[in-house]
PDB file of C-alpha atoms in Angstrom:
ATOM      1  CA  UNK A   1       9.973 -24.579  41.241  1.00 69.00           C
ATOM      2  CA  UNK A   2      10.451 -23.839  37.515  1.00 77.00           C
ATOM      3  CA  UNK A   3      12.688 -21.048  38.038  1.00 85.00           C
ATOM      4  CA  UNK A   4      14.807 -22.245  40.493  1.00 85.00           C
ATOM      5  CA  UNK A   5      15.779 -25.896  38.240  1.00 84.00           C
ATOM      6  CA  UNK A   6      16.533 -22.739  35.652  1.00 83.00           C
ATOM      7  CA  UNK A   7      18.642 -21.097  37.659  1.00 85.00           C
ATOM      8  CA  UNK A   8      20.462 -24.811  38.933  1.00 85.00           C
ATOM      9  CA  UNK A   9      20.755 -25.612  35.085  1.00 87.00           C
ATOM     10  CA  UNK A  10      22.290 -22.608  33.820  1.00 86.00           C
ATOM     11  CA  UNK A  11      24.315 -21.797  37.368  1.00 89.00           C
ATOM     12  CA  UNK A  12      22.155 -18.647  37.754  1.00 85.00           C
ATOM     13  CA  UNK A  13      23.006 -16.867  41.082  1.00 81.00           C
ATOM     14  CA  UNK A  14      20.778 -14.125  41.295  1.00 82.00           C
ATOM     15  CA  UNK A  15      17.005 -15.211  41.502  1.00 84.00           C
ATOM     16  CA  UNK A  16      15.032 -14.511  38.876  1.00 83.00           C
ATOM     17  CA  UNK A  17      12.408 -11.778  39.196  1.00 84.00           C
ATOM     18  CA  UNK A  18       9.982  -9.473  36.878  1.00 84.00           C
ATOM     19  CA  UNK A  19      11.819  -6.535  37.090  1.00 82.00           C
ATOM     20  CA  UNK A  20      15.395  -8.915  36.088  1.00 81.00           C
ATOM     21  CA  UNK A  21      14.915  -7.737  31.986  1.00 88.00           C
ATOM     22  CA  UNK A  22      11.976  -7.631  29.535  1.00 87.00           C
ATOM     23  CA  UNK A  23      13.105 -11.331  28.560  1.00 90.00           C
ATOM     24  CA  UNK A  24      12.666 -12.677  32.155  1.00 89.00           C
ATOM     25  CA  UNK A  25       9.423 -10.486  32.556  1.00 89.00           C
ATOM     26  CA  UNK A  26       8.114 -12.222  29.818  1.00 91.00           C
ATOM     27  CA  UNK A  27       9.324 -15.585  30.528  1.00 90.00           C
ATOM     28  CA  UNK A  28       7.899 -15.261  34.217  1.00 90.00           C
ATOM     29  CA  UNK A  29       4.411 -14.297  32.818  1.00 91.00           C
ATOM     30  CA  UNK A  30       4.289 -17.710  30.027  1.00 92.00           C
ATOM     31  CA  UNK A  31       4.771 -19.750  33.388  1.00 91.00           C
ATOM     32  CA  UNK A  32       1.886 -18.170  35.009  1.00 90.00           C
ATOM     33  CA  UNK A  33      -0.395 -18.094  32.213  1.00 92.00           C
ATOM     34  CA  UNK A  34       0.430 -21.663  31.228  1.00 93.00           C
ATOM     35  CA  UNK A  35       0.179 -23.280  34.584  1.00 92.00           C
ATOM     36  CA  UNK A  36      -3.539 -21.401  34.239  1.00 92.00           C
ATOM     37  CA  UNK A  37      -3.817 -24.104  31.302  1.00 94.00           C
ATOM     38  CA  UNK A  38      -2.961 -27.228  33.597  1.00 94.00           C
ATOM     39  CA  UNK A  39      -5.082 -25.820  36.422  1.00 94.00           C
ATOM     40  CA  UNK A  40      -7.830 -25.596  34.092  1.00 94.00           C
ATOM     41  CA  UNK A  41      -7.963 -29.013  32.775  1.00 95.00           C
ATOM     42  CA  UNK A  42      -6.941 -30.474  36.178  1.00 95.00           C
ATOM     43  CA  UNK A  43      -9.952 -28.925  37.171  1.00 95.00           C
ATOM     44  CA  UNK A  44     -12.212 -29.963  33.883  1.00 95.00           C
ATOM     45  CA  UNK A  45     -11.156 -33.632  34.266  1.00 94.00           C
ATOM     46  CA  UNK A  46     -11.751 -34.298  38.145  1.00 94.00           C
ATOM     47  CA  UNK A  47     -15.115 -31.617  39.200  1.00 95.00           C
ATOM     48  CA  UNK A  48     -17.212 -34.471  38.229  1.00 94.00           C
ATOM     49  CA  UNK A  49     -15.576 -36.773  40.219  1.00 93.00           C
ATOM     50  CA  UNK A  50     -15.028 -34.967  43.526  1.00 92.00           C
ATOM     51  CA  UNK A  51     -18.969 -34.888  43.045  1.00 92.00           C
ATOM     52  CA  UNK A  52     -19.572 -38.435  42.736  1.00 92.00           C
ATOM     53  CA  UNK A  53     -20.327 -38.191  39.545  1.00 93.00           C
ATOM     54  CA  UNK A  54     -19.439 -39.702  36.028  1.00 91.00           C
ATOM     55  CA  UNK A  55     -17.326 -38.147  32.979  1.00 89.00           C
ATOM     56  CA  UNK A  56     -15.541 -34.593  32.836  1.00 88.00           C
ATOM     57  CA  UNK A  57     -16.179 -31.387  31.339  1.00 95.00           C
ATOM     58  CA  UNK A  58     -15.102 -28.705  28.553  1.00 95.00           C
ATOM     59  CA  UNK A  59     -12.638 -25.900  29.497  1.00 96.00           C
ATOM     60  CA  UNK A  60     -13.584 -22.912  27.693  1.00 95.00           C
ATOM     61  CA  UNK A  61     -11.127 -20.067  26.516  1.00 93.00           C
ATOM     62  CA  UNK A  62     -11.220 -16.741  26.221  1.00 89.00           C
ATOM     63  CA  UNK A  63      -9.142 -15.031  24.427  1.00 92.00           C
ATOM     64  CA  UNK A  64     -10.929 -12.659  21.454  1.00 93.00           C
ATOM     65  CA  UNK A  65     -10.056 -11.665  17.795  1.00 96.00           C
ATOM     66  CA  UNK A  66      -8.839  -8.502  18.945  1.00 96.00           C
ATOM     67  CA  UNK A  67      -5.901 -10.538  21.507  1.00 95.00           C
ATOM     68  CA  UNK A  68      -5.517 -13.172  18.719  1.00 95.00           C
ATOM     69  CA  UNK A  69      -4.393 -11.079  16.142  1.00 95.00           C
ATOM     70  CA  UNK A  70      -1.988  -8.792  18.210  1.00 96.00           C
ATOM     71  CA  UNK A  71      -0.401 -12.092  19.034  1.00 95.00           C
ATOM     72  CA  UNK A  72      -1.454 -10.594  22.807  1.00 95.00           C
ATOM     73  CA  UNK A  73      -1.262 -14.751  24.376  1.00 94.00           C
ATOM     74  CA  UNK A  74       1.176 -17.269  24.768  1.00 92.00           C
ATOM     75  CA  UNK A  75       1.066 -20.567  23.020  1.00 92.00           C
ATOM     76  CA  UNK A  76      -0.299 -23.321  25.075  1.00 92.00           C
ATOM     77  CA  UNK A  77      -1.365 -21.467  27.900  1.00 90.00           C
ATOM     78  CA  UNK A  78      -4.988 -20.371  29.195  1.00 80.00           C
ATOM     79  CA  UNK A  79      -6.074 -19.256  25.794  1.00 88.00           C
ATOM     80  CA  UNK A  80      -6.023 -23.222  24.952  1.00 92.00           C
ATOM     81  CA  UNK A  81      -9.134 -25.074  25.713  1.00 95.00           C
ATOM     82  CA  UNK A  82     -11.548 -27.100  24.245  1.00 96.00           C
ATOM     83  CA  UNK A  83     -14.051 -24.733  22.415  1.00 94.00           C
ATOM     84  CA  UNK A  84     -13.735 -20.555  22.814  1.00 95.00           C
ATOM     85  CA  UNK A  85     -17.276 -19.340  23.049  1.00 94.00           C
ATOM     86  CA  UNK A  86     -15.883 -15.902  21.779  1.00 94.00           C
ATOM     87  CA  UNK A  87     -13.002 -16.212  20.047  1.00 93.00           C
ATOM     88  CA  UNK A  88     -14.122 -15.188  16.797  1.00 94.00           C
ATOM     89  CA  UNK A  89     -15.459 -11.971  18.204  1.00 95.00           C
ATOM     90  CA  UNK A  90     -13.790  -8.354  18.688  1.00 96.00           C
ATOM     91  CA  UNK A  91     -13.374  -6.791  21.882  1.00 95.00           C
ATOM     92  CA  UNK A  92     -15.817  -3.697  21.026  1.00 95.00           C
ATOM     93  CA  UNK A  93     -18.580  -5.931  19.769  1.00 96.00           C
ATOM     94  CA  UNK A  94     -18.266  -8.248  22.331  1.00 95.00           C
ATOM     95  CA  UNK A  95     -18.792  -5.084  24.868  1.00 96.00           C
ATOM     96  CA  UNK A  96     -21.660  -3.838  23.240  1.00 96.00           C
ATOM     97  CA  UNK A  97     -23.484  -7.411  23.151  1.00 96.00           C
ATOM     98  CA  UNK A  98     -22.981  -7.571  26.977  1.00 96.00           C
ATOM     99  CA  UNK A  99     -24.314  -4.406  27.743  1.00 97.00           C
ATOM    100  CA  UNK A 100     -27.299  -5.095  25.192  1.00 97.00           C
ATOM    101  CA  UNK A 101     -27.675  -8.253  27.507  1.00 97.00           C
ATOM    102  CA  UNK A 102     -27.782  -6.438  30.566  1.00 97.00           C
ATOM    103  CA  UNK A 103     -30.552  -4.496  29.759  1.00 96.00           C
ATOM    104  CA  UNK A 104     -32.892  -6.444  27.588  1.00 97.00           C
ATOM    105  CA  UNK A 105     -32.131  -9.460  30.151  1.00 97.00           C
ATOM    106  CA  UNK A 106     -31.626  -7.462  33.179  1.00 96.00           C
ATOM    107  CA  UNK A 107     -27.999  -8.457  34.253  1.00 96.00           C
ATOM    108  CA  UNK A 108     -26.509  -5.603  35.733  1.00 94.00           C
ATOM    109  CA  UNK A 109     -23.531  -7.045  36.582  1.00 96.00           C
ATOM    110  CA  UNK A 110     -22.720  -7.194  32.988  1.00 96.00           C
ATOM    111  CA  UNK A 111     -21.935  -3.888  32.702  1.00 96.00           C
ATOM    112  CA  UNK A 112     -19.462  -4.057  35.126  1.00 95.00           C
ATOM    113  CA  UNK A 113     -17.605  -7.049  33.101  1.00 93.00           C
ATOM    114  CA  UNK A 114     -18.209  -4.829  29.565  1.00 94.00           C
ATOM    115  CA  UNK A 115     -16.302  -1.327  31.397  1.00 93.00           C
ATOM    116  CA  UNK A 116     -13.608  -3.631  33.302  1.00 90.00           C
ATOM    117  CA  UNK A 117     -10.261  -2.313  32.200  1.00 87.00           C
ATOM    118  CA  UNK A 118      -8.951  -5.656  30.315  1.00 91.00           C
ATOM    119  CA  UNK A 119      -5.537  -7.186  32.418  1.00 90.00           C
ATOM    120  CA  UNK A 120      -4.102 -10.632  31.915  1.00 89.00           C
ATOM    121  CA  UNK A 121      -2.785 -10.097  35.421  1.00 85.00           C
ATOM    122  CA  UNK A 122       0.465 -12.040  34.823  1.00 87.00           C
ATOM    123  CA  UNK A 123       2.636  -9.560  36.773  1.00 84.00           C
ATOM    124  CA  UNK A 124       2.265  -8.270  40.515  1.00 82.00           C
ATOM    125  CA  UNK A 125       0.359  -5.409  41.446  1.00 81.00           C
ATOM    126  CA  UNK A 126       2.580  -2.318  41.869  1.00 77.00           C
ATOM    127  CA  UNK A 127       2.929  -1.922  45.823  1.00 76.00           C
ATOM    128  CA  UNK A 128       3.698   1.699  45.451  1.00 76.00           C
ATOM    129  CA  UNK A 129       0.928   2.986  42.829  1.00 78.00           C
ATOM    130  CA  UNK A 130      -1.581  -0.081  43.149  1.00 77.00           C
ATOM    131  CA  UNK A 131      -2.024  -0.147  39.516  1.00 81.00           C
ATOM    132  CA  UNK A 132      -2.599  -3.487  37.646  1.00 85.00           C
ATOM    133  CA  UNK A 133      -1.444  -4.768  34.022  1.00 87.00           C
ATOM    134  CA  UNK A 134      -3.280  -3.423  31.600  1.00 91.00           C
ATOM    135  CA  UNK A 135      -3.501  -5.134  28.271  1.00 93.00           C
ATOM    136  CA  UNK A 136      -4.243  -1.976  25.842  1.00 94.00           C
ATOM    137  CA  UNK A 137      -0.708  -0.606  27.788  1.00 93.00           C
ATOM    138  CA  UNK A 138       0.935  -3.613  26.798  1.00 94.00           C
ATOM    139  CA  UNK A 139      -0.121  -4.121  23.411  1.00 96.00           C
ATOM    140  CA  UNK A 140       0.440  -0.667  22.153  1.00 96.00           C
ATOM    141  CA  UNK A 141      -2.574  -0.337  20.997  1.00 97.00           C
ATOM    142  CA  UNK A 142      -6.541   0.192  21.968  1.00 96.00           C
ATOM    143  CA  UNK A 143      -9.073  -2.399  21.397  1.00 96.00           C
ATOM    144  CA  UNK A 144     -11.014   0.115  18.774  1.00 96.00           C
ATOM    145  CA  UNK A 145      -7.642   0.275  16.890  1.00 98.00           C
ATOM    146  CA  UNK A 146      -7.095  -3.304  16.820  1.00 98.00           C
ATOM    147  CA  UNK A 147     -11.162  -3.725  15.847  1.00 97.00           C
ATOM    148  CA  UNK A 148     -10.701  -1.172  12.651  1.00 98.00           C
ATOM    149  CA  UNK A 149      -7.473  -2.968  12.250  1.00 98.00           C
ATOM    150  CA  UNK A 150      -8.810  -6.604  12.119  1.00 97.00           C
ATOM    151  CA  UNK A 151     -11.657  -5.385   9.360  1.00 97.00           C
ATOM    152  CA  UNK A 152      -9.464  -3.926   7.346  1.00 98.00           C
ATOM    153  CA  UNK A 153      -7.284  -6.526   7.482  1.00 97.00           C
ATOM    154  CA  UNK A 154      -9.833  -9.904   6.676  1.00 96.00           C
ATOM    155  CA  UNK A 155     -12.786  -8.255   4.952  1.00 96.00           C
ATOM    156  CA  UNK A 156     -11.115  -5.504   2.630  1.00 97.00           C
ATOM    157  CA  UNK A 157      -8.154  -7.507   2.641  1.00 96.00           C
ATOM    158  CA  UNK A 158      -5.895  -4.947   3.405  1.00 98.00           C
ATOM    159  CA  UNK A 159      -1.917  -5.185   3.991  1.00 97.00           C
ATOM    160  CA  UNK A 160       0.048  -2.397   5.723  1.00 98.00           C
ATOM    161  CA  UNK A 161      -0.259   0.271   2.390  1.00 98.00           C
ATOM    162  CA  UNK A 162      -3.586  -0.440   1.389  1.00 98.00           C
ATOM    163  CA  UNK A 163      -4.541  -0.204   5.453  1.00 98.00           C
ATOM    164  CA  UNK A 164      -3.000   3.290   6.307  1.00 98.00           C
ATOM    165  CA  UNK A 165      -4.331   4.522   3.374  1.00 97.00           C
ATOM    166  CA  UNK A 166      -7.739   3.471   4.527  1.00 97.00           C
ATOM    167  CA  UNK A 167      -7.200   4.806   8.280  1.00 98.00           C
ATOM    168  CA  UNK A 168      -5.775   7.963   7.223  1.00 96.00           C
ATOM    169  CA  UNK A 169      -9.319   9.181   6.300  1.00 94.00           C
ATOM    170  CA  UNK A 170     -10.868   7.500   9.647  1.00 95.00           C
ATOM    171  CA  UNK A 171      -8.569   9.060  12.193  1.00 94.00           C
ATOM    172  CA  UNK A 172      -7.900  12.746  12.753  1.00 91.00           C
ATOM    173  CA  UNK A 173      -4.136  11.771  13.808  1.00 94.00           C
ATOM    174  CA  UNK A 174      -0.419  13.065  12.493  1.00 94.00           C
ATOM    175  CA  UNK A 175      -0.284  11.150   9.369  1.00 96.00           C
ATOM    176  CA  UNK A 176       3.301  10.087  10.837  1.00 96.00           C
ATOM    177  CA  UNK A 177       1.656   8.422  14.382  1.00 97.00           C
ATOM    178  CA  UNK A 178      -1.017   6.694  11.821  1.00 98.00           C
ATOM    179  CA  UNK A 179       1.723   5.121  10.062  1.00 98.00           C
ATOM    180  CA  UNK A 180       3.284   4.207  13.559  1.00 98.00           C
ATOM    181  CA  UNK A 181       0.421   2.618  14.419  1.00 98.00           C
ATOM    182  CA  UNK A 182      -0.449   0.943  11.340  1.00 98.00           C
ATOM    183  CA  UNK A 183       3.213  -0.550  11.463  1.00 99.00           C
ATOM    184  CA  UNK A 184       3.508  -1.305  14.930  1.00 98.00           C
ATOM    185  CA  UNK A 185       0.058  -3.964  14.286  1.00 98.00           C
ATOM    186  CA  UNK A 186       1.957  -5.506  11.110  1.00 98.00           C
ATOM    187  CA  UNK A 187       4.991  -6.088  12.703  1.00 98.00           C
ATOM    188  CA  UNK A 188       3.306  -7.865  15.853  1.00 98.00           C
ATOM    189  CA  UNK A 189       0.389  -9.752  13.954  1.00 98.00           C
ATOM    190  CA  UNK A 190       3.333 -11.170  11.420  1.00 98.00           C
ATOM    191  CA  UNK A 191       5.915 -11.936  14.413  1.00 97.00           C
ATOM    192  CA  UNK A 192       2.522 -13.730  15.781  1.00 96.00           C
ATOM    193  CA  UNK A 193       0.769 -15.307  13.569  1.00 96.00           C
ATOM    194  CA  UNK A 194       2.675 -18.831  14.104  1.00 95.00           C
ATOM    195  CA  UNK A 195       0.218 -18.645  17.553  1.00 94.00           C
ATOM    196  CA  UNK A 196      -2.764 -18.708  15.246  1.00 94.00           C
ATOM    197  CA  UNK A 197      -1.862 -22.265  14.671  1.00 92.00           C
ATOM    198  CA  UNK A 198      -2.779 -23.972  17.553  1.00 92.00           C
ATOM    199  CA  UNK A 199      -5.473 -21.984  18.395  1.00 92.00           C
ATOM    200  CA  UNK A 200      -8.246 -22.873  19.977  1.00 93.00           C
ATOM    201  CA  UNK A 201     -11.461 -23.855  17.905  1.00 92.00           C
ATOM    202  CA  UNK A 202     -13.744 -20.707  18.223  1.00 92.00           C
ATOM    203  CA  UNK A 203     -17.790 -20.047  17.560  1.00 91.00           C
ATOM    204  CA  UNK A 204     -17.613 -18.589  14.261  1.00 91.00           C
ATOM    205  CA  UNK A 205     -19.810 -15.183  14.087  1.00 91.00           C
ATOM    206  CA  UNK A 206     -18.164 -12.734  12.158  1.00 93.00           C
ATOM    207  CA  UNK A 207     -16.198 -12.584   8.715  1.00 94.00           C
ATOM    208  CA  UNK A 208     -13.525 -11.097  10.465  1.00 95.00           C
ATOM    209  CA  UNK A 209     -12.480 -13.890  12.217  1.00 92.00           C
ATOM    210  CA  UNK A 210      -8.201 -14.665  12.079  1.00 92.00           C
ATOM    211  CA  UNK A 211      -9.504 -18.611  12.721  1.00 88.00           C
ATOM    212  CA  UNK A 212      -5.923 -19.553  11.020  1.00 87.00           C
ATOM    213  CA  UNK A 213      -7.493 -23.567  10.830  1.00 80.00           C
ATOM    214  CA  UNK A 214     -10.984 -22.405   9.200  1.00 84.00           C
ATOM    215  CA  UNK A 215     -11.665 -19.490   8.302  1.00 89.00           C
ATOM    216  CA  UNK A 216      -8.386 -17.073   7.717  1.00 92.00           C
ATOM    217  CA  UNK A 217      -5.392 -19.498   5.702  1.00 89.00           C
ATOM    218  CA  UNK A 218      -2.741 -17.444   5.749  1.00 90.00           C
ATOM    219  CA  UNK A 219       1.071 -17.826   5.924  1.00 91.00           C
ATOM    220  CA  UNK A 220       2.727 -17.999   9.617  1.00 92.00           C
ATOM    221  CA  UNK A 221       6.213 -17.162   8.206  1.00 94.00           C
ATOM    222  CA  UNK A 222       6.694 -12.800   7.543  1.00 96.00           C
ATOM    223  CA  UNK A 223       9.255 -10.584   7.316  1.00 97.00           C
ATOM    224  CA  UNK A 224       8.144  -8.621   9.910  1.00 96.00           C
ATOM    225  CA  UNK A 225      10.050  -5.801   9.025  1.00 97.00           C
ATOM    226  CA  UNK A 226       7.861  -5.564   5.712  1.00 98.00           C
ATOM    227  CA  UNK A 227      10.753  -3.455   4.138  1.00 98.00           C
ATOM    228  CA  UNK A 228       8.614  -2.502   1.239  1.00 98.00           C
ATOM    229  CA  UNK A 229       5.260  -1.656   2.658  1.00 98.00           C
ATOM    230  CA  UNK A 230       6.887   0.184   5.106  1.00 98.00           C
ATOM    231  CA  UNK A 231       9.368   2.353   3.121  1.00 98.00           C
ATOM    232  CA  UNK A 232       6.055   3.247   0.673  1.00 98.00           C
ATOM    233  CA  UNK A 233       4.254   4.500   3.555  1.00 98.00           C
ATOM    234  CA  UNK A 234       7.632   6.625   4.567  1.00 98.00           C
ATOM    235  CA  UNK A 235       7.394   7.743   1.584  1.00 97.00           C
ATOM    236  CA  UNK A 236       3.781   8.742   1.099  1.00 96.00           C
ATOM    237  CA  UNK A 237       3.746  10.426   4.665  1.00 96.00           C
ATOM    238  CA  UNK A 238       7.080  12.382   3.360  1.00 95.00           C
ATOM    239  CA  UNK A 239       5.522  13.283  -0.106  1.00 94.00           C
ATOM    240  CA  UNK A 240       2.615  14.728   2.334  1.00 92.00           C
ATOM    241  CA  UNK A 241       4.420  16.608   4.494  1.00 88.00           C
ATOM    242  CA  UNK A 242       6.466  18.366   1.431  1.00 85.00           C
ATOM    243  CA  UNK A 243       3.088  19.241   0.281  1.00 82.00           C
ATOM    244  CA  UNK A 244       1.819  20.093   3.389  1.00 75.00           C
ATOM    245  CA  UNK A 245       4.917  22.625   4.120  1.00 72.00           C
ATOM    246  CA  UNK A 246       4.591  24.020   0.443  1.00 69.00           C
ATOM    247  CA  UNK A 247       0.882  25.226   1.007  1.00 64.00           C
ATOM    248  CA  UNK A 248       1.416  26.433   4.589  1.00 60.00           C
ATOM    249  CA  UNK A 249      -0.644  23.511   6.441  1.00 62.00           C
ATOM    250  CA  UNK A 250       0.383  21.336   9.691  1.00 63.00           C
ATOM    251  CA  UNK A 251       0.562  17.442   9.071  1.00 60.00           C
TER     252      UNK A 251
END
């Protein structure tokens, strides 16, 4: 219904569809994931009372530190509840408490959740492969990335010179696909940040938290080109290579 009052208001003749552009993919994913959010508190507000019952209950996100600082959700939509249980949490620490919990508590089934590839499943399956979304595809970047990232980041206070400098001698990688890296998180978590905003009040556990309300004040308004940051770490990697060349070693 959404698309087609589009399509009436703008005289659209051709139905809009994932595979339209990388605009309309996107667009066609923020409706799904924010009719999640009505569903959800549609849900919260009348369980009780289908029950006979009095009052309503919480809707809980979950959407982690890892997702929150890649700007990897859409405002409004099922990352906004009433309380996030784990939203001041990282992806790899959050998998290692669940399969802690498994076997101290004896929840096998937790172990299945912990090694679940992660998928917002906004988009249709593939009918010819089978395959799924996968968020790490998406984002550009792995959840252990985005972990070292986010620590970096909060709790050494690191902005995109001071943070390649500091994964350089954590990562066996071409200094050139560090720098990639390290610029492809900047440019997101600065074109992003605005979402941190409205996010959803989280259980604070870590110092690493990007709480924007609490815990993490920071601007919501970058350049997310970072012209300077990025044309000194162009420059170190160059001034690396030159050396590199000059004593006969490979980046």
């Amino acid at each position: 219904a959404s698309t087609q009052w589009y399509e009436r208001l703008v005289g659209r003749k051709e139905p809009l569809s994932f595979t339209t552009s990388h605009s309309v993919n996107i667009a066609l994913q923020n409706i799904q994931a924010r009719v999640r959010m009505i569903q959800s508190y549609l849900a919260a507000q009348l369980l009780c009372e289908s029950e006979g019952r009095k009052g309503n209950l919480l809707v809980l996100g979950s959407a982690n530190v890892d997702e929150s600082l890649r700007g990897f959700l859409t405002k409004y939509d099922n990352s906004s509840a009433d309380l996030n249980p784990i939203g001041g949490i990282c992806k790899t620490d959050l998998r290692n408490f669940l399969l802690w919990t498994s076997d101290a508590f004896n929840f096998p089934s937790l172990k299945d959740v912990a090694y679940a590839a992660s998928s917002p499943e906004l988009i249709p399956i593939d009918k010819e492969t089978g395959k799924t979304q996968v968020s790490e595809k998406d984002m550009g970047l792995t959840f252990e990335q985005l972990d070292l990232f986010g620590k970096l980041r909060k709790i050494n206070f690191c902005g995109p010179v001071s943070m390649f400098k500091s994964v350089i001698r954590v990562w066996n990688l071409k200094l050139s696909d560090t720098a990639a890296l390290v610029k492809h998180f900047f440019q997101y978590y600065s074109m992003n940040r605005h979402k941190m905003t409205t996010i959803t009040p989280c259980y604070h556990a870590e110092s690493y938290s990007p709480d924007d309300n609490r815990y993490d004040l920071r601007q919501f308004l970058y350049n997310c080109m970072w012209p300077r940051q990025f044309q000194k770490i162009d420059e170190f990697v160059e001034a690396a290579n030159i050396a590199n060349n000059i004593n006969g070693i490979d980046e």
